[in-house]
Coordinates of C-alpha atoms in Angstrom, one line a residue:
Chain A
X1 CA 39.0 -19.0 11.4
X2 CA 43.2 -19.5 11.2
X3 CA 45.2 -16.4 12.2
X4 CA 47.0 -16.4 9.2
X5 CA 43.8 -15.0 7.4
X6 CA 44.3 -12.4 9.8
X7 CA 46.5 -9.4 8.2
X8 CA 48.8 -7.9 10.7
X9 CA 47.2 -4.3 11.7
X10 CA 44.1 -6.7 12.3
X11 CA 45.9 -8.6 14.4
X12 CA 47.8 -6.4 16.2
X13 CA 44.2 -4.7 17.2
X14 CA 42.7 -7.6 18.6
X15 CA 45.1 -10.6 19.5
X16 CA 43.3 -13.6 19.7
X17 CA 43.6 -13.9 23.2
X18 CA 42.0 -10.3 23.7
X19 CA 39.5 -10.9 27.0
X20 CA 36.5 -9.0 26.0
X21 CA 37.4 -5.8 28.1
X22 CA 36.7 -2.9 24.6
X23 CA 37.5 0.8 24.6
X24 CA 34.8 1.6 24.6
X25 CA 34.9 5.6 24.0
X26 CA 36.8 5.4 20.4
X27 CA 34.9 1.9 19.6
X28 CA 31.4 3.9 20.8
X29 CA 33.5 6.8 18.7
X30 CA 34.5 5.2 15.0
X31 CA 30.5 3.7 15.9
X32 CA 28.9 6.9 15.9
X33 CA 30.3 8.0 12.9
X34 CA 30.1 5.1 11.1
X35 CA 26.3 5.2 12.0
X36 CA 25.4 8.4 10.8
X37 CA 27.4 7.8 7.8
X38 CA 24.7 5.0 7.0
X39 CA 22.2 6.5 8.2
X40 CA 22.8 9.4 6.0
X41 CA 20.6 9.2 3.4
X42 CA 17.7 8.0 5.3
X43 CA 18.6 11.6 7.1
X44 CA 18.6 13.7 4.1
X45 CA 14.9 12.3 3.2
X46 CA 13.5 11.7 6.2
X47 CA 14.5 16.5 6.9
X48 CA 14.2 17.2 3.6
X49 CA 11.3 15.2 1.8
X50 CA 9.6 14.5 5.4
X51 CA 10.2 17.0 7.5
X52 CA 10.6 20.4 5.8
X53 CA 7.4 19.9 4.1
X54 CA 5.1 19.0 7.3
X55 CA 6.6 22.5 8.7
X56 CA 6.0 24.5 5.0
X57 CA 2.1 23.1 5.5
X58 CA 2.0 24.2 8.4
X59 CA 2.9 27.5 7.3
X60 CA 1.2 27.5 4.3
X61 CA -2.4 27.2 6.2
X62 CA -1.4 29.8 8.0
X63 CA -0.3 32.5 5.0
X64 CA -2.0 33.7 2.2
X65 CA -0.9 31.1 -0.9
X66 CA -2.2 30.9 -4.4
X67 CA -1.9 28.0 -6.1
X68 CA 0.5 30.1 -8.9
X69 CA 0.7 33.0 -6.7
X70 CA 3.1 31.9 -4.2
X71 CA 3.3 33.3 -0.7
X72 CA 1.7 36.7 0.2
X73 CA 2.0 37.1 3.0
X74 CA 0.0 36.3 6.8
X75 CA -3.2 35.7 7.0
X76 CA -3.2 34.0 10.1
X77 CA -7.5 32.5 10.9
X78 CA -8.2 32.8 7.1
X79 CA -7.7 29.6 5.7
X80 CA -9.4 28.2 8.5
X81 CA -12.1 30.0 8.9
X82 CA -12.7 29.0 4.6
X83 CA -12.0 25.5 4.6
X84 CA -14.6 25.0 7.6
X85 CA -16.8 27.2 5.7
X86 CA -16.8 26.0 2.7
X87 CA -19.8 24.9 1.2
X88 CA -18.5 21.3 1.3
X89 CA -16.8 20.8 4.1
X90 CA -19.2 19.4 6.3
X91 CA -20.4 17.0 3.6
X92 CA -17.3 16.0 3.1
X93 CA -16.3 14.8 6.5
X94 CA -19.6 13.2 6.8
X95 CA -19.8 11.2 3.3
X96 CA -15.8 10.3 4.4
X97 CA -17.4 9.7 7.9
X98 CA -20.4 7.0 6.2
X99 CA -18.1 5.7 3.6
X100 CA -15.1 5.3 7.1
X101 CA -17.7 2.8 8.6
X102 CA -19.3 0.9 5.6
X103 CA -15.5 -0.4 4.3
X104 CA -14.2 -1.0 7.8
X105 CA -17.1 -3.0 8.6
X106 CA -17.0 -4.9 5.5
X107 CA -13.6 -5.6 4.5
X108 CA -12.5 -6.4 8.2
X109 CA -15.4 -8.8 7.8
X110 CA -14.9 -10.2 5.0
X111 CA -11.0 -10.7 5.3
X112 CA -12.3 -13.2 8.0
X113 CA -14.5 -14.8 6.6
X114 CA -12.1 -15.8 3.8
X115 CA -9.5 -16.3 6.0
X116 CA -11.4 -18.4 7.8
X117 CA -12.6 -20.6 4.2
X118 CA -9.4 -20.8 3.2
X119 CA -7.8 -21.6 6.5
X120 CA -6.2 -25.1 5.7
X121 CA -3.4 -25.9 3.1
X122 CA -5.3 -28.2 0.2
X123 CA -4.0 -27.1 -3.2
X124 CA -7.2 -26.0 -3.6
X125 CA -8.1 -23.3 -1.4
X126 CA -4.0 -21.9 -2.0
X127 CA -5.9 -21.7 -5.5
X128 CA -8.9 -19.5 -3.2
X129 CA -6.2 -17.4 -2.0
X130 CA -4.3 -16.6 -5.1
X131 CA -7.4 -15.3 -6.3
X132 CA -8.6 -13.5 -3.2
X133 CA -5.4 -11.9 -3.3
X134 CA -4.5 -10.8 -7.5
X135 CA -6.2 -7.9 -7.1
X136 CA -4.5 -6.8 -4.7
X137 CA -1.1 -6.6 -6.6
X138 CA -3.9 -4.0 -9.1
X139 CA -3.3 -0.8 -8.4
X140 CA -5.8 1.8 -6.6
X141 CA -6.0 3.6 -9.8
X142 CA -6.0 0.8 -12.5
X143 CA -8.8 -1.0 -10.2
X144 CA -10.4 2.2 -10.8
X145 CA -10.6 2.0 -14.3
X146 CA -11.1 -1.0 -14.6
X147 CA -14.8 -0.1 -12.7
X148 CA -15.8 2.4 -13.9
X149 CA -15.2 0.4 -18.2
X150 CA -17.1 -2.1 -16.1
X151 CA -19.9 0.4 -14.5
X152 CA -20.8 1.7 -18.2
X153 CA -23.7 2.2 -19.2
X154 CA -22.0 2.1 -22.7
X155 CA -19.4 -0.5 -22.9
X156 CA -19.1 -2.9 -19.2
X157 CA -20.6 -6.5 -19.2
X158 CA -24.1 -4.9 -17.4
X159 CA -24.6 -2.2 -20.6
X160 CA -27.8 -3.9 -22.0
X161 CA -29.6 -4.9 -18.3
X162 CA -28.4 -1.5 -17.3
X163 CA -30.7 0.2 -20.7
X164 CA -32.8 -2.9 -19.8
X165 CA -33.8 -2.0 -16.4
X166 CA -33.4 1.6 -16.4
X167 CA -30.9 1.7 -13.8
X168 CA -26.8 3.4 -13.8
X169 CA -24.1 1.7 -11.0
X170 CA -22.9 5.4 -10.8
X171 CA -26.0 8.2 -12.0
X172 CA -27.7 8.4 -8.3
X173 CA -25.8 9.2 -5.2
X174 CA -26.5 5.6 -3.2
X175 CA -25.1 4.0 -6.0
X176 CA -22.0 6.1 -6.7
X177 CA -21.1 5.6 -2.9
X178 CA -21.7 0.5 -3.0
X179 CA -20.9 1.3 -6.4
X180 CA -17.9 1.8 -5.8
X181 CA -17.4 0.0 -2.2
X182 CA -17.6 -3.3 -4.0
X183 CA -15.1 -1.8 -5.5
X184 CA -12.7 -1.1 -2.8
X185 CA -13.8 -5.0 -1.7
X186 CA -12.6 -6.2 -4.9
X187 CA -9.5 -4.1 -3.4
X188 CA -8.3 -5.1 -0.6
X189 CA -10.6 -8.6 0.9
X190 CA -7.5 -10.3 0.0
X191 CA -5.2 -8.3 2.0
X192 CA -7.4 -8.3 4.6
X193 CA -7.4 -12.0 4.7
X194 CA -4.2 -11.8 4.3
X195 CA -3.5 -10.0 8.0
X196 CA -6.3 -12.9 9.2
X197 CA -4.5 -15.5 8.6
X198 CA -1.0 -14.2 9.7
X199 CA -3.8 -13.4 12.9
X200 CA -5.0 -17.2 12.9
X201 CA -2.0 -18.6 12.4
X202 CA -0.1 -16.4 16.0
X203 CA -3.3 -18.3 18.3
X204 CA -1.4 -21.7 19.3
X205 CA -2.3 -25.4 18.5
X206 CA -3.1 -26.3 22.4
X207 CA -5.8 -23.6 23.3
X208 CA -8.0 -25.3 20.3
X209 CA -6.8 -28.4 21.7
X210 CA -8.3 -27.8 24.9
X211 CA -11.6 -26.6 23.8
X212 CA -11.6 -30.2 22.2
X213 CA -11.4 -31.7 25.1
X214 CA -13.7 -29.8 26.8
X215 CA -16.0 -30.5 24.3
X216 CA -16.6 -26.9 22.7
X217 CA -18.8 -26.7 19.4
X218 CA -17.3 -25.1 16.6
X219 CA -19.6 -22.1 17.0
X220 CA -18.8 -21.6 21.1
X221 CA -14.5 -22.3 19.8
X222 CA -15.1 -19.4 17.6
X223 CA -16.3 -17.1 19.9
X224 CA -14.5 -17.8 22.7
X225 CA -11.1 -18.5 21.2
X226 CA -10.8 -17.8 18.3
X227 CA -12.2 -13.5 17.8
X228 CA -10.9 -12.6 21.6
X229 CA -7.1 -14.0 20.5
X230 CA -7.6 -12.0 17.0
X231 CA -7.9 -9.0 19.1
X232 CA -4.6 -7.4 18.2
X233 CA -5.1 -8.3 14.7
X234 CA -8.6 -6.5 15.4
X235 CA -6.8 -3.4 16.2
X236 CA -4.4 -3.4 13.1
X237 CA -6.5 -4.6 10.9
X238 CA -8.9 -1.5 11.8
X239 CA -6.6 0.7 12.2
X240 CA -5.4 0.8 8.4
X241 CA -8.6 0.6 7.2
X242 CA -10.4 3.4 9.1
X243 CA -6.8 5.7 7.7
X244 CA -6.9 3.6 4.3
X245 CA -11.2 4.9 4.5
X246 CA -10.3 8.7 5.3
X247 CA -7.6 9.4 3.5
X248 CA -10.2 7.6 0.6
X249 CA -9.3 9.6 -3.2
X250 CA -8.2 7.7 -6.2
X251 CA -11.4 5.5 -6.1
X252 CA -13.6 8.4 -6.2
X253 CA -11.2 11.0 -9.0
X254 CA -11.6 8.5 -11.4
X255 CA -15.2 6.7 -11.1
X256 CA -17.7 9.6 -9.1
X257 CA -15.1 13.2 -9.5
X258 CA -17.5 13.5 -6.2
X259 CA -20.3 13.6 -8.1
X260 CA -23.5 13.5 -8.3
X261 CA -23.9 16.4 -7.2
X262 CA -20.6 16.8 -4.9
X263 CA -22.4 13.1 -3.0
X264 CA -19.1 11.6 -3.3
X265 CA -16.6 14.1 -2.3
X266 CA -14.0 13.1 0.2
X267 CA -12.4 15.4 2.3
X268 CA -9.1 14.4 0.2
X269 CA -11.3 15.4 -3.3
X270 CA -12.1 18.7 -1.3
X271 CA -8.4 19.2 -0.5
X272 CA -7.2 18.5 -3.8
X273 CA -10.2 20.4 -5.7
X274 CA -9.1 23.1 -3.6
X275 CA -6.1 23.5 -4.3
X276 CA -5.8 22.9 -7.7
X277 CA -9.6 22.8 -9.6
X278 CA -11.1 25.7 -9.6
X279 CA -10.3 28.2 -7.1
X280 CA -6.1 27.4 -6.7
X281 CA -5.5 27.7 -2.6
X282 CA -3.4 26.1 -1.4
X283 CA -3.3 28.2 1.3
X284 CA -7.0 26.7 2.4
X285 CA -6.1 23.9 1.5
X286 CA -3.4 22.4 3.5
X287 CA -5.2 24.7 6.5
X288 CA -7.4 21.7 5.6
X289 CA -4.3 19.1 4.8
X290 CA -3.5 20.6 9.3
X291 CA -7.2 19.6 9.4
X292 CA -7.3 16.5 8.5
X293 CA -3.5 15.1 10.0
X294 CA -4.7 16.7 13.7
X295 CA -7.9 15.2 13.5
X296 CA -6.7 11.6 11.6
X297 CA -3.9 11.6 15.1
X298 CA -6.6 11.9 17.7
X299 CA -8.8 9.0 15.8
X300 CA -5.4 6.7 15.9
X301 CA -5.0 7.8 19.4
X302 CA -8.9 7.1 20.4
X303 CA -8.1 3.5 18.5
X304 CA -4.9 2.7 20.0
X305 CA -5.9 3.4 23.7
X306 CA -9.4 1.9 23.0
X307 CA -7.6 -1.1 22.0
X308 CA -5.8 -1.0 24.9
X309 CA -8.4 -0.3 27.4
X310 CA -10.4 -3.6 25.6
X311 CA -6.9 -5.4 26.7
X312 CA -7.2 -4.5 30.1
X313 CA -10.6 -6.4 30.3
Chain B
X1 CA 7.4 -22.0 -12.7
X2 CA 3.6 -20.2 -11.4
X3 CA 2.5 -23.4 -10.9
X4 CA 5.8 -24.1 -8.6
X5 CA 6.0 -20.8 -6.4
X6 CA 1.7 -21.4 -6.3
X7 CA 2.0 -23.4 -3.4
X8 CA 5.1 -22.5 -1.8
X9 CA 4.0 -19.0 -1.2
X10 CA 0.5 -20.7 0.6
X11 CA 2.3 -23.2 2.4
X12 CA 3.5 -20.7 4.5
X13 CA 0.5 -19.7 5.7
X14 CA 0.2 -23.0 7.3
X15 CA -2.3 -23.8 9.9
X16 CA -3.7 -26.8 13.0
X17 CA -3.8 -29.1 10.3
X18 CA -3.7 -32.4 12.7
X19 CA -6.3 -31.1 15.0
X20 CA -8.8 -29.9 12.2
X21 CA -8.2 -33.4 9.9
X22 CA -9.7 -35.4 11.9
X23 CA -13.6 -32.6 12.3
X24 CA -13.3 -31.6 8.5
X25 CA -13.6 -35.9 7.1
X26 CA -16.8 -35.5 9.4
X27 CA -17.7 -31.5 8.7
X28 CA -16.6 -32.3 5.0
X29 CA -20.1 -34.5 4.4
X30 CA -22.7 -31.4 5.8
X31 CA -20.9 -28.4 4.3
X32 CA -19.0 -30.2 1.1
X33 CA -21.4 -28.7 -1.4
X34 CA -22.6 -25.5 0.2
X35 CA -18.9 -24.9 0.6
X36 CA -17.8 -26.4 -3.1
X37 CA -20.2 -23.3 -4.6
X38 CA -19.8 -20.9 -1.9
X39 CA -16.1 -20.6 -2.5
X40 CA -16.4 -21.0 -6.9
X41 CA -18.5 -18.5 -6.5
X42 CA -16.1 -16.4 -4.7
X43 CA -13.0 -16.9 -7.3
X44 CA -15.1 -16.1 -9.9
X45 CA -16.3 -12.6 -8.8
X46 CA -12.5 -12.3 -7.3
X47 CA -10.8 -13.4 -11.3
X48 CA -14.2 -12.0 -13.1
X49 CA -13.5 -8.7 -13.4
X50 CA -9.7 -9.1 -14.5
X51 CA -10.7 -11.7 -17.0
X52 CA -13.3 -9.6 -18.7
X53 CA -11.5 -7.1 -19.3
X54 CA -8.2 -8.6 -20.6
X55 CA -11.0 -10.5 -23.2
X56 CA -12.9 -7.7 -24.1
X57 CA -9.9 -5.3 -24.4
X58 CA -9.3 -7.7 -27.6
X59 CA -12.7 -8.3 -29.0
X60 CA -14.7 -6.4 -30.7
X61 CA -18.0 -4.0 -29.6
X62 CA -19.2 -0.9 -31.2
X63 CA -18.0 2.3 -30.4
X64 CA -14.6 1.3 -29.6
X65 CA -11.6 1.2 -31.5
X66 CA -12.5 -2.3 -32.9
X67 CA -15.2 -2.6 -33.9
X68 CA -15.6 -5.7 -35.6
X69 CA -13.3 -8.8 -35.5
X70 CA -10.8 -9.5 -33.0
X71 CA -7.2 -8.3 -33.0
X72 CA -5.2 -5.7 -31.2
X73 CA -7.5 -2.7 -32.4
X74 CA -8.0 -1.0 -28.9
X75 CA -3.8 -1.8 -28.4
X76 CA -2.9 0.5 -31.4
X77 CA -5.6 3.3 -30.1
X78 CA -3.6 3.4 -27.2
X79 CA -0.3 3.6 -28.4
X80 CA -1.3 6.0 -30.8
X81 CA -2.8 8.0 -27.5
X82 CA -1.5 12.3 -27.0
X83 CA 2.2 11.8 -26.9
X84 CA 2.1 7.6 -27.0
X85 CA 2.2 4.6 -24.7
X86 CA 5.6 4.2 -25.5
X87 CA 6.7 7.2 -23.5
X88 CA 4.0 6.5 -21.4
X89 CA 5.1 3.1 -20.3
X90 CA 9.1 4.6 -20.6
X91 CA 7.8 6.9 -17.9
X92 CA 6.8 4.7 -15.7
X93 CA 9.0 2.2 -15.9
X94 CA 11.7 5.1 -15.4
X95 CA 9.7 6.4 -12.2
X96 CA 9.6 2.7 -11.2
X97 CA 12.9 1.8 -11.3
X98 CA 14.9 4.9 -9.8
X99 CA 12.0 4.3 -6.9
X100 CA 12.9 1.2 -6.0
X101 CA 17.2 2.3 -6.6
X102 CA 16.8 4.8 -4.5
X103 CA 14.4 2.9 -1.9
X104 CA 17.1 -0.1 -2.0
X105 CA 20.1 2.3 -1.2
X106 CA 18.4 4.4 1.4
X107 CA 16.6 1.4 3.2
X108 CA 20.5 -0.3 2.9
X109 CA 22.8 2.1 4.1
X110 CA 19.6 2.6 7.1
X111 CA 18.8 -0.7 8.0
X112 CA 22.6 -1.1 8.4
X113 CA 23.1 1.5 9.9
X114 CA 20.1 0.7 12.6
X115 CA 20.7 -2.9 13.1
X116 CA 24.8 -2.9 13.7
X117 CA 25.6 0.4 15.0
X118 CA 24.8 3.1 17.8
X119 CA 24.6 6.3 17.6
X120 CA 23.6 9.5 18.8
X121 CA 20.0 9.8 18.2
X122 CA 19.4 6.8 15.7
X123 CA 15.7 6.4 17.8
X124 CA 14.8 9.1 17.0
X125 CA 15.4 9.1 13.2
X126 CA 13.9 5.8 13.4
X127 CA 11.3 6.7 15.1
X128 CA 10.8 9.9 12.2
X129 CA 10.6 7.8 9.7
X130 CA 7.9 5.6 11.4
X131 CA 6.1 8.6 11.2
X132 CA 6.1 9.1 8.1
X133 CA 3.0 6.7 8.1
X134 CA 0.4 8.7 10.3
X135 CA 0.8 11.8 7.5
X136 CA -1.9 11.7 5.3
X137 CA 0.2 11.6 2.0
X138 CA -2.0 14.5 0.2
X139 CA -1.4 16.4 3.6
X140 CA 3.0 16.4 2.0
X141 CA 2.2 16.4 -1.7
X142 CA 1.0 20.0 -1.9
X143 CA 3.9 21.7 -0.2
X144 CA 6.0 19.0 -1.8
X145 CA 4.6 20.7 -5.3
X146 CA 6.0 23.9 -3.7
X147 CA 9.7 23.1 -2.4
X148 CA 9.6 20.0 -6.1
X149 CA 8.9 24.1 -7.8
X150 CA 11.4 25.9 -5.4
X151 CA 14.2 23.6 -6.3
X152 CA 13.6 23.5 -10.2
X153 CA 11.9 19.7 -10.3
X154 CA 8.5 20.3 -11.2
X155 CA 7.0 18.2 -13.6
X156 CA 10.0 16.0 -13.0
X157 CA 10.0 12.2 -13.2
X158 CA 13.5 12.1 -10.3
X159 CA 10.9 14.5 -8.5
X160 CA 8.1 12.4 -8.0
X161 CA 10.3 8.7 -7.9
X162 CA 12.0 10.6 -4.8
X163 CA 8.9 12.4 -3.2
X164 CA 8.4 7.9 -3.5
X165 CA 10.7 6.6 -2.0
X166 CA 10.1 9.1 1.1
X167 CA 6.4 7.4 1.4
X168 CA 8.0 4.0 0.9
X169 CA 10.9 4.7 4.0
X170 CA 9.1 3.4 7.2
X171 CA 8.3 -0.6 5.4
X172 CA 11.7 -0.4 3.9
X173 CA 13.6 0.9 6.8
X174 CA 12.1 -2.0 9.1
X175 CA 11.8 -4.7 6.5
X176 CA 15.5 -3.8 6.0
X177 CA 16.1 -3.3 9.7
X178 CA 14.5 -7.0 11.2
X179 CA 16.7 -8.3 7.8
X180 CA 20.0 -7.4 8.6
X181 CA 19.0 -7.7 12.7
X182 CA 17.9 -11.6 12.1
X183 CA 21.4 -12.2 10.7
X184 CA 23.9 -13.5 13.1
X185 CA 26.9 -10.5 14.3
X186 CA 29.1 -12.8 14.3
X187 CA 29.2 -13.7 10.2
X188 CA 29.9 -9.8 9.6
X189 CA 32.3 -9.6 12.8
X190 CA 34.1 -12.2 11.8
X191 CA 34.6 -10.3 8.1
X192 CA 36.0 -7.5 9.7
X193 CA 38.6 -9.0 11.3
X194 CA 39.5 -10.5 8.3
X195 CA 40.9 -7.1 7.1
X196 CA 36.9 -6.2 5.8
X197 CA 36.1 -2.9 6.3
X198 CA 32.5 -2.6 7.7
X199 CA 31.2 -1.7 3.8
X200 CA 33.4 -3.9 2.8
X201 CA 31.3 -6.8 5.0
X202 CA 28.3 -5.1 4.8
X203 CA 28.4 -5.6 0.8
X204 CA 29.6 -9.1 0.3
X205 CA 28.4 -10.9 3.3
X206 CA 25.8 -8.8 4.9
X207 CA 23.7 -8.5 1.2
X208 CA 23.8 -11.5 0.2
X209 CA 22.0 -12.7 3.3
X210 CA 19.4 -10.7 3.2
X211 CA 18.9 -10.7 0.0
X212 CA 15.1 -11.7 1.1
X213 CA 13.9 -8.8 2.5
X214 CA 15.5 -6.6 -0.1
X215 CA 13.8 -8.5 -3.1
X216 CA 10.1 -8.1 -0.9
X217 CA 11.5 -4.7 -0.3
X218 CA 12.3 -4.2 -4.4
X219 CA 8.8 -5.3 -5.0
X220 CA 6.6 -3.2 -2.8
X221 CA 8.5 0.0 -4.1
X222 CA 8.3 -1.3 -7.7
X223 CA 4.5 -1.7 -6.9
X224 CA 3.8 1.4 -5.6
X225 CA 5.5 3.2 -7.5
X226 CA 4.0 1.9 -10.7
X227 CA 0.8 2.1 -9.5
X228 CA 0.6 5.7 -7.9
X229 CA -1.5 8.0 -9.1
X230 CA -1.7 10.2 -7.3
X231 CA 1.9 12.2 -7.2
X232 CA 2.2 12.2 -10.6
X233 CA -1.4 13.7 -10.9
X234 CA -0.1 16.4 -8.6
X235 CA 3.8 16.6 -9.6
X236 CA 3.6 16.5 -13.0
X237 CA 1.6 19.2 -15.5
X238 CA 3.0 18.4 -18.8
X239 CA 1.6 16.2 -20.8
X240 CA 4.4 14.0 -22.3
X241 CA 6.2 13.7 -18.6
X242 CA 2.5 11.8 -17.7
X243 CA 3.4 8.4 -16.4
X244 CA 0.8 5.2 -17.6
X245 CA -2.0 6.0 -14.7
X246 CA -2.6 9.5 -15.0
X247 CA -2.3 8.6 -19.5
X248 CA -4.4 5.8 -18.7
X249 CA -7.2 8.2 -16.8
X250 CA -6.8 10.8 -19.0
X251 CA -8.3 8.6 -21.7
X252 CA -11.4 9.8 -20.4
X253 CA -11.3 13.2 -20.8
X254 CA -12.2 13.1 -25.1
X255 CA -12.3 16.0 -26.9
X256 CA -16.0 15.8 -27.3
X257 CA -16.5 14.1 -24.4
X258 CA -16.5 10.6 -26.5
X259 CA -14.7 8.4 -23.9
X260 CA -12.7 5.7 -25.8
X261 CA -13.6 1.9 -23.7
X262 CA -11.6 -0.4 -25.6
X263 CA -8.2 1.9 -24.9
X264 CA -9.0 2.5 -21.5
X265 CA -9.6 -1.4 -21.7
X266 CA -6.2 -2.1 -23.4
X267 CA -4.9 0.2 -20.7
X268 CA -6.2 -1.6 -17.3
X269 CA -3.8 -4.8 -18.9
X270 CA -0.8 -3.0 -19.3
X271 CA -0.9 -1.5 -16.2
X272 CA -2.1 -4.2 -14.3
X273 CA -0.3 -7.1 -16.2
X274 CA 3.6 -6.2 -14.5
X275 CA 1.8 -6.3 -11.3
X276 CA 0.1 -9.5 -12.1
X277 CA 3.0 -11.5 -13.3
X278 CA 5.7 -9.9 -10.3
X279 CA 3.2 -10.7 -7.1
X280 CA 2.2 -14.8 -9.4
X281 CA 6.8 -14.8 -8.9
X282 CA 6.9 -13.2 -5.9
X283 CA 3.9 -14.5 -3.6
X284 CA 5.9 -15.9 -1.2
X285 CA 8.4 -12.4 -0.6
X286 CA 4.4 -10.3 -1.3
X287 CA 3.3 -13.3 2.0
X288 CA 6.2 -12.6 3.7
X289 CA 6.3 -8.8 3.5
X290 CA 3.2 -8.7 5.2
X291 CA 3.9 -11.0 7.7
X292 CA 6.9 -9.4 8.8
X293 CA 5.6 -6.3 8.6
X294 CA 2.5 -6.7 10.1
X295 CA 3.4 -8.1 13.3
X296 CA 6.8 -8.2 14.4
X297 CA 6.0 -4.1 14.4

């Protein structure tokens, strides 16, 4: 740091021998102004694209608001009553919960299984890891369209089999659920494998070393070291998976449109239908949105609390 | 290129090899063959749908736009669909690039502010950014539809990009904040002692240092925007302004209920190809993005 690179003004402001006695207030004020200047684009986005819509959804949920006519004034409890009274409300909640449990169990289990299979670094395992991860680069809509063709009784690779054996992938409620679950597992298993690998990597080596010296078997090591020490990873992956599944939309919109017979109607698909298909009622859709938002907050708080309690045990 | 990036990318996730090496040689004898069979089956299960779609998009098949002989008939049908694939590709590219640009600018400036300055309301602003994660996408799109209509951005690709940027903020801001924080303060303070402004220090000294973070943020923003379906579905009604995922999914809703599966496959290939190439090219950043995103928060 040569002194001759300093410009006269900075040299005056900070002499080389100056002790670290900064005058706090002017610097703090300068920091505050500059900080806000740099943070202002963030603040603009947060206020106008996040907070204002959040407030507006509350207002909409309390207003008579047809899609094309706009706001027609308050009608407070009515939207919420209509939302809960919707003939598909409880069905869609039940289906969404069922779907969430199934996908969460499968994705967490498979993610851990795949991670254990490809844990070490060898060339073959790198190839496997990449193969499992490639589907997660696809958009959910693209992946759903891909499986839409795959499941097709006219054009898919199983079309001949389907005709010969007389079955369809998406024609029955059970088939539609499990076909969609398979798509989701294909799309997301690699992603959860990656998170599990990161968690496995965070377990210190010497814990395993100690277990090995004590003569623990592979299964004992897995059960009493790997699984308990992976708890933070399980907490994160479960929260991610539950939240994602409760908000499922694209896969059902593209594969089943909620059918057959509304049997795969998720809550977000119901919101979409109420807002933009048929009913065109933004007020009821907003009321449904607020219910979902509150439910998610409660579920996330409960999950985090459960994990924290489990951590203390 | 990809041959080089694959091992280096996966090397990031190395696991305790010395400990396991001894056990592995013994285990290999017992589990070797079932392991090979199982993993081969899994690799096929994950790759088969992609390969099948790519191959059959150019294969002859009755009932598609490629009835006989191998060729690009399905792609030609896709190209002629409604406004034409070039319009949709252009729309998708525009939305994706604008989202990347906006996300990079906002997250760089914001990340710099959060990492280097203390200002009133800083923590509240950062927490509000993170709160975006808590709010379901669908919940916000309905009011955003109304707001964009009110400000004259209905049916607008710029509006879609603004919305997509907002949903990228939690991850991007977090990523850029820790990127800046991992650069020693002495580096930019030295530049400022030498007479640089804070912006000059950011541009000349810090930006090169946080390049990996910028690449990660840009890649995730691109993938998210290119692939997004719900925002254009709700915010775009004009056929000429639809993005590619929306256009391809509309292929299924044709006049007489006849679906051109061949053209749909071609559309899936066009949609997936840039994502897969980007992923293979930037795999290392993809993995690192998850690692920092998932475990430092």
